[in-house]
Amino acid sequence: MNFLRGVMGGPSAGPQPSGADTIQKLCDRVASSTLLDDRRDAVRALKSLSKKYRLEVGIQAMEHLIHVLQTDRSDSEIIGYALDTLYNVISNDLEEEEQEENSAKQVDDLGSQFTEIFIKQQENVTLLLTLVEEFDFHVRWPGVKLLTSLLKQQGPQVQQIILVSPMGVSRLMDLLADSREVIRNDGVLLLQQLTKSNAAIQKIVAFENAFERLLDIITEEGNSDGGIVVEDCLLLLQNLLKNNNSNQNFFKEGSYIQRMKPWFEVGDDNCGWSAQKVTNLHLMLQLVRVLVSPTNPPGATSSCQKAMFHCGLLQQLCTILMATGVPADILTETINTVSEVIRGCQTNQDYFASVNAPSNPPRPAIVVLLMSMVNERQPFVLRCAVLYCFQCFLYKNQKGQGEIVSTLLPSTIDATGNSVSAGQLLCGGLFSTDSLSNWCAAVALAHALQENAMLKEQLLRVQLATSIGNPPVSLLQQCTNILSQGSKVQTRVGLLMLLCTWLSNCSIAVTHFLHNPANVPFLTGQIAENLGEEEQLVQGLCALLLGISIYYNDNSLENYRKEKLKQLIEKRIGRENFIEKLGFISKHELYSRAAQKPQPSFSSPDHMMFDHEFTKLVKELEGVISKAIYKSSEEDKKEEEVKKTLEQHDNIVTHYKKVIREQDQELEELKQRVNTLTSQNEQLQATVTQQVSQIQQHKDQYNLLKVQLGKDTQHHNSHGDTFQMNGVQTEEVSKLKEELEEWKNKHELLQGQLKEKDSVIEKLNSSQLEMGTTEQSSQTNKFAGLEHNNELQKELEMLRSQIQLQSAEISKLQMENQKLQVMNTTADPMLGDSGATAATSSELAGQLEREIKELKSEVKALSEEKESLKQHLDSTSSTVAILQDEKSKLQREVAESKKEQDDLLVLLADQDQKISALKIKLKDLGVPVEDEDDTESGDQGDEDEDGDEEEQD
């Protein structure tokens, strides 16, 4: 202990040892001392010296400290001191006075070198992971800090060691569940460093339930009102989700998007936003943007957009958008977030169009945002955000484009002037004195026309009143007038981008543009001049606009036909010079920046020159225009003829494809109908089989009852006390006689009907003999008579079969009557017996009478059921026959449709051969022909499916 007092600065009579000597002695003490207390005190002394003598402690003591970690794990205190010492050596988080003494570069190099020495043996990192599992606070917390520092210094190398370590990531995930907030919060910082730029570790962390735990921490800390812990959790969530499609899908499928909605419930009182709350909300908005970023796969982005709408997150964001008192940077980020949530999603775009600002009278949110965009007093980043929001609202939204353009048309402009429309704001910004407003309004209007030829034609109807007393001019004319007045470069670039977008792929707009005789001279004059670097961009855009006027020219104006415009370029500019000026656009630095991502992000207003969608248009048209300039008039004519021929052939092919699709649909419907009828037929056959079995069962029951009745009668006849009374049998006999009489009458009636039918047949036969001598024209009547004769013969056969059945029933009843008469005669001599036998006979007679009635009722019911089943069977058989006829008819129709389809396919093959021949001619003439491999492959897929269906049939 005296040694330690001397080391720690206690009073000493001799000279003070240097720091290096002291550290060397302490290291020897750690290495050689056998007592744990001595080693612990030595390590504590090294810890106290490690900040001031970082280099010396790192060089001399690191090996000994690692040995302590390996051998003295039973003592948590010495382990904690060793971990703290290593952290001080490796970490670059120095105090202010130390940072003043050492340059930042030296500090970074020192920490990185010591980290490299530590991780050179991978067992050291594995040992550290094991120590982090310890629950003791004095071991776990320093271990977490040391591991975090290692990841900061040598991230990729440490990540790889942890990744290959068994359960390495899972051990660290347990830190989030620690009840001690200090360790949990430092665990979040550790996971931030661990998940940086490593997709594999990000996936493991996500599937270790990280989303659930982090969202719980954010909720516990108070969402956006929480402290720096919320900020750390949000940064970790961004690491896990950014550019990781697997984790994004897992986040969406786990319904975690719904848990983000409470983050944006900021309340009505928006005053007093703390700096931490602003930071938290900013990160929350960025996290939403990570899920719906345009760089994500379209399917993943679309599903997240729909989920955000259905859970009410978009509605909550729009509430913040229209709220008052929101800080400017939060409002800007909210606008950007809403932009990407609605981009390309029709449902979300429709909802955004219906949002109104809380004003009196209410105004659409789009109008309020556009008012900010064209207001030069608003912050630059806010105006850029509004422009991006407007672009995202119109992206793949023809309905929204139509609504914006309709506010400019004469029939929809509000004559009273009580409300300002989006179109009026765009026109006001387009012609204001602020060049940034000019540029933003021009780009916004160009997005309203993007890939919509119908709206480009309708916008030609827009008329503007320039000044009192002067006639109105068209919007197109006013744009060219401002161009010719020599305004600022930014204004001219915006207007030229608008005109290029407007005229591309719209021949009518090109004709209107060329109809003004001042436009072409102005463009050629701008291109031909040798101006400075600032004007080169304008020259390139003028060349692009003139090239569009040539390429999409329909030659409707005699003075400005394609050939004359080419000659004009050749004389005044020169083809090579024209192509060189056209290339100024794509070579510009600002063009390359704008082409990278859809969001307009500029460091200053002066750099706001190009729009992302316009860069796509330039890339598409630059090569086409260059080729069009060098084509001769004959080549143009041939190209026009070939184009017309190709269009005709395409129309024919499209027509036949449509016919084939319709026939395929009809064929599918017929197949479905055949399948339905087949299933119905099978069901009816099964029903018939079931009914036949039921009829057989009833027959068996009927026969069994008859046998039982016969046995009961024999049993009564074998005993003397079972004789029936004469009155009962007399009644029975009389009833049977009456039934016999009825059957006889029916028989006579049927015989009379049969005679009548025979007489009718004889008359018909005689009439046939007379009709045989008449002319050939009366043969139709003969056929009708023969048909009638056949019908009568069928009815006659049916009547005869009925008579035979009735005769069989009559004979059966007569036999039963004879049996009863015999029983009656045998029972008469016994009527003179005693009174006792008479009473017994009466009881038996009553019982027998009841049984006979029951049996008769059962027999009658069975016979009725049998008749109904027979009728049902007959109707079922007829239905089956009808279905079989329909099936055969459908099969014939299917065969006919197949034959027609084969004919159409042959015709299509001929058309394809003609088209390919024309394409070969075009290629020989040097005309570029677009490949239609995708379309042909799609059509081929349809034909293959048809072929497969035919083989199956």
PDB file of N, CA and C in Angstrom, residues 89 132 231 274 314 340 382 387 405 408 416 447 509 595 599 646 696 792 839 951:
ATOM      1  N   VAL A  89      -8.342   4.106 -23.069  1.00  0.00           N
ATOM      2  CA  VAL A  89      -7.246   4.023 -24.026  1.00  0.00           C
ATOM      3  C   VAL A  89      -7.753   4.054 -25.459  1.00  0.00           C
ATOM      4  N   VAL A 132     -20.259  -8.899 -21.508  1.00  0.00           N
ATOM      5  CA  VAL A 132     -21.467  -8.065 -21.640  1.00  0.00           C
ATOM      6  C   VAL A 132     -22.712  -8.820 -21.163  1.00  0.00           C
ATOM      7  N   GLU A 231     -34.527  10.036 -29.607  1.00  0.00           N
ATOM      8  CA  GLU A 231     -33.702  10.339 -30.772  1.00  0.00           C
ATOM      9  C   GLU A 231     -32.794   9.161 -31.130  1.00  0.00           C
ATOM     10  N   SER A 274     -39.713  22.554 -28.012  1.00  0.00           N
ATOM     11  CA  SER A 274     -38.327  22.442 -27.552  1.00  0.00           C
ATOM     12  C   SER A 274     -37.437  21.954 -28.689  1.00  0.00           C
ATOM     13  N   LEU A 314     -51.490   9.383 -42.980  1.00  0.00           N
ATOM     14  CA  LEU A 314     -51.491  10.475 -43.951  1.00  0.00           C
ATOM     15  C   LEU A 314     -52.397  11.607 -43.483  1.00  0.00           C
ATOM     16  N   GLU A 340     -43.973  12.308 -50.648  1.00  0.00           N
ATOM     17  CA  GLU A 340     -43.588  10.945 -50.999  1.00  0.00           C
ATOM     18  C   GLU A 340     -44.638   9.924 -50.576  1.00  0.00           C
ATOM     19  N   LEU A 382     -38.492  25.871 -48.171  1.00  0.00           N
ATOM     20  CA  LEU A 382     -39.936  25.657 -48.115  1.00  0.00           C
ATOM     21  C   LEU A 382     -40.538  25.693 -49.516  1.00  0.00           C
ATOM     22  N   LEU A 387     -42.865  22.776 -54.238  1.00  0.00           N
ATOM     23  CA  LEU A 387     -42.753  22.342 -55.635  1.00  0.00           C
ATOM     24  C   LEU A 387     -42.692  20.820 -55.729  1.00  0.00           C
ATOM     25  N   VAL A 405     -55.289  21.867 -65.001  1.00  0.00           N
ATOM     26  CA  VAL A 405     -55.407  22.553 -66.293  1.00  0.00           C
ATOM     27  C   VAL A 405     -56.803  23.148 -66.468  1.00  0.00           C
ATOM     28  N   LEU A 408     -57.468  26.722 -65.646  1.00  0.00           N
ATOM     29  CA  LEU A 408     -56.960  27.742 -66.560  1.00  0.00           C
ATOM     30  C   LEU A 408     -57.875  27.968 -67.753  1.00  0.00           C
ATOM     31  N   THR A 416     -66.305  35.912 -60.728  1.00  0.00           N
ATOM     32  CA  THR A 416     -66.464  36.851 -59.614  1.00  0.00           C
ATOM     33  C   THR A 416     -65.134  37.219 -58.978  1.00  0.00           C
ATOM     34  N   HIS A 447     -45.235  19.768 -65.287  1.00  0.00           N
ATOM     35  CA  HIS A 447     -45.659  18.501 -64.693  1.00  0.00           C
ATOM     36  C   HIS A 447     -47.149  18.251 -64.893  1.00  0.00           C
ATOM     37  N   ALA A 509     -49.524  21.554 -81.019  1.00  0.00           N
ATOM     38  CA  ALA A 509     -48.818  22.607 -80.288  1.00  0.00           C
ATOM     39  C   ALA A 509     -47.630  23.117 -81.101  1.00  0.00           C
ATOM     40  N   ALA A 595     -30.575  14.911 -62.411  1.00  0.00           N
ATOM     41  CA  ALA A 595     -30.934  13.584 -62.914  1.00  0.00           C
ATOM     42  C   ALA A 595     -30.823  12.501 -61.855  1.00  0.00           C
ATOM     43  N   GLN A 599     -36.500  14.552 -56.011  1.00  0.00           N
ATOM     44  CA  GLN A 599     -36.684  15.715 -55.145  1.00  0.00           C
ATOM     45  C   GLN A 599     -35.756  16.850 -55.554  1.00  0.00           C
ATOM     46  N   LEU A 646     -46.863   1.399 -91.358  1.00  0.00           N
ATOM     47  CA  LEU A 646     -46.747   0.671 -90.088  1.00  0.00           C
ATOM     48  C   LEU A 646     -47.941   0.937 -89.185  1.00  0.00           C
ATOM     49  N   GLN A 696     -86.722 -48.730 -55.030  1.00  0.00           N
ATOM     50  CA  GLN A 696     -86.500 -50.146 -54.762  1.00  0.00           C
ATOM     51  C   GLN A 696     -86.726 -50.459 -53.276  1.00  0.00           C
ATOM     52  N   LEU A 792    -100.602 -39.396 -83.183  1.00  0.00           N
ATOM     53  CA  LEU A 792    -101.780 -40.160 -82.750  1.00  0.00           C
ATOM     54  C   LEU A 792    -101.423 -41.606 -82.462  1.00  0.00           C
ATOM     55  N   ALA A 839    -118.435 -62.716 -28.972  1.00  0.00           N
ATOM     56  CA  ALA A 839    -117.740 -61.532 -28.428  1.00  0.00           C
ATOM     57  C   ALA A 839    -116.272 -61.527 -28.809  1.00  0.00           C
ATOM     58  N   GLU A 951     -54.849 -27.733 -76.988  1.00  0.00           N
ATOM     59  CA  GLU A 951     -54.387 -29.095 -76.766  1.00  0.00           C
ATOM     60  C   GLU A 951     -55.191 -29.764 -75.664  1.00  0.00           C
TER      61      GLU A 951
END
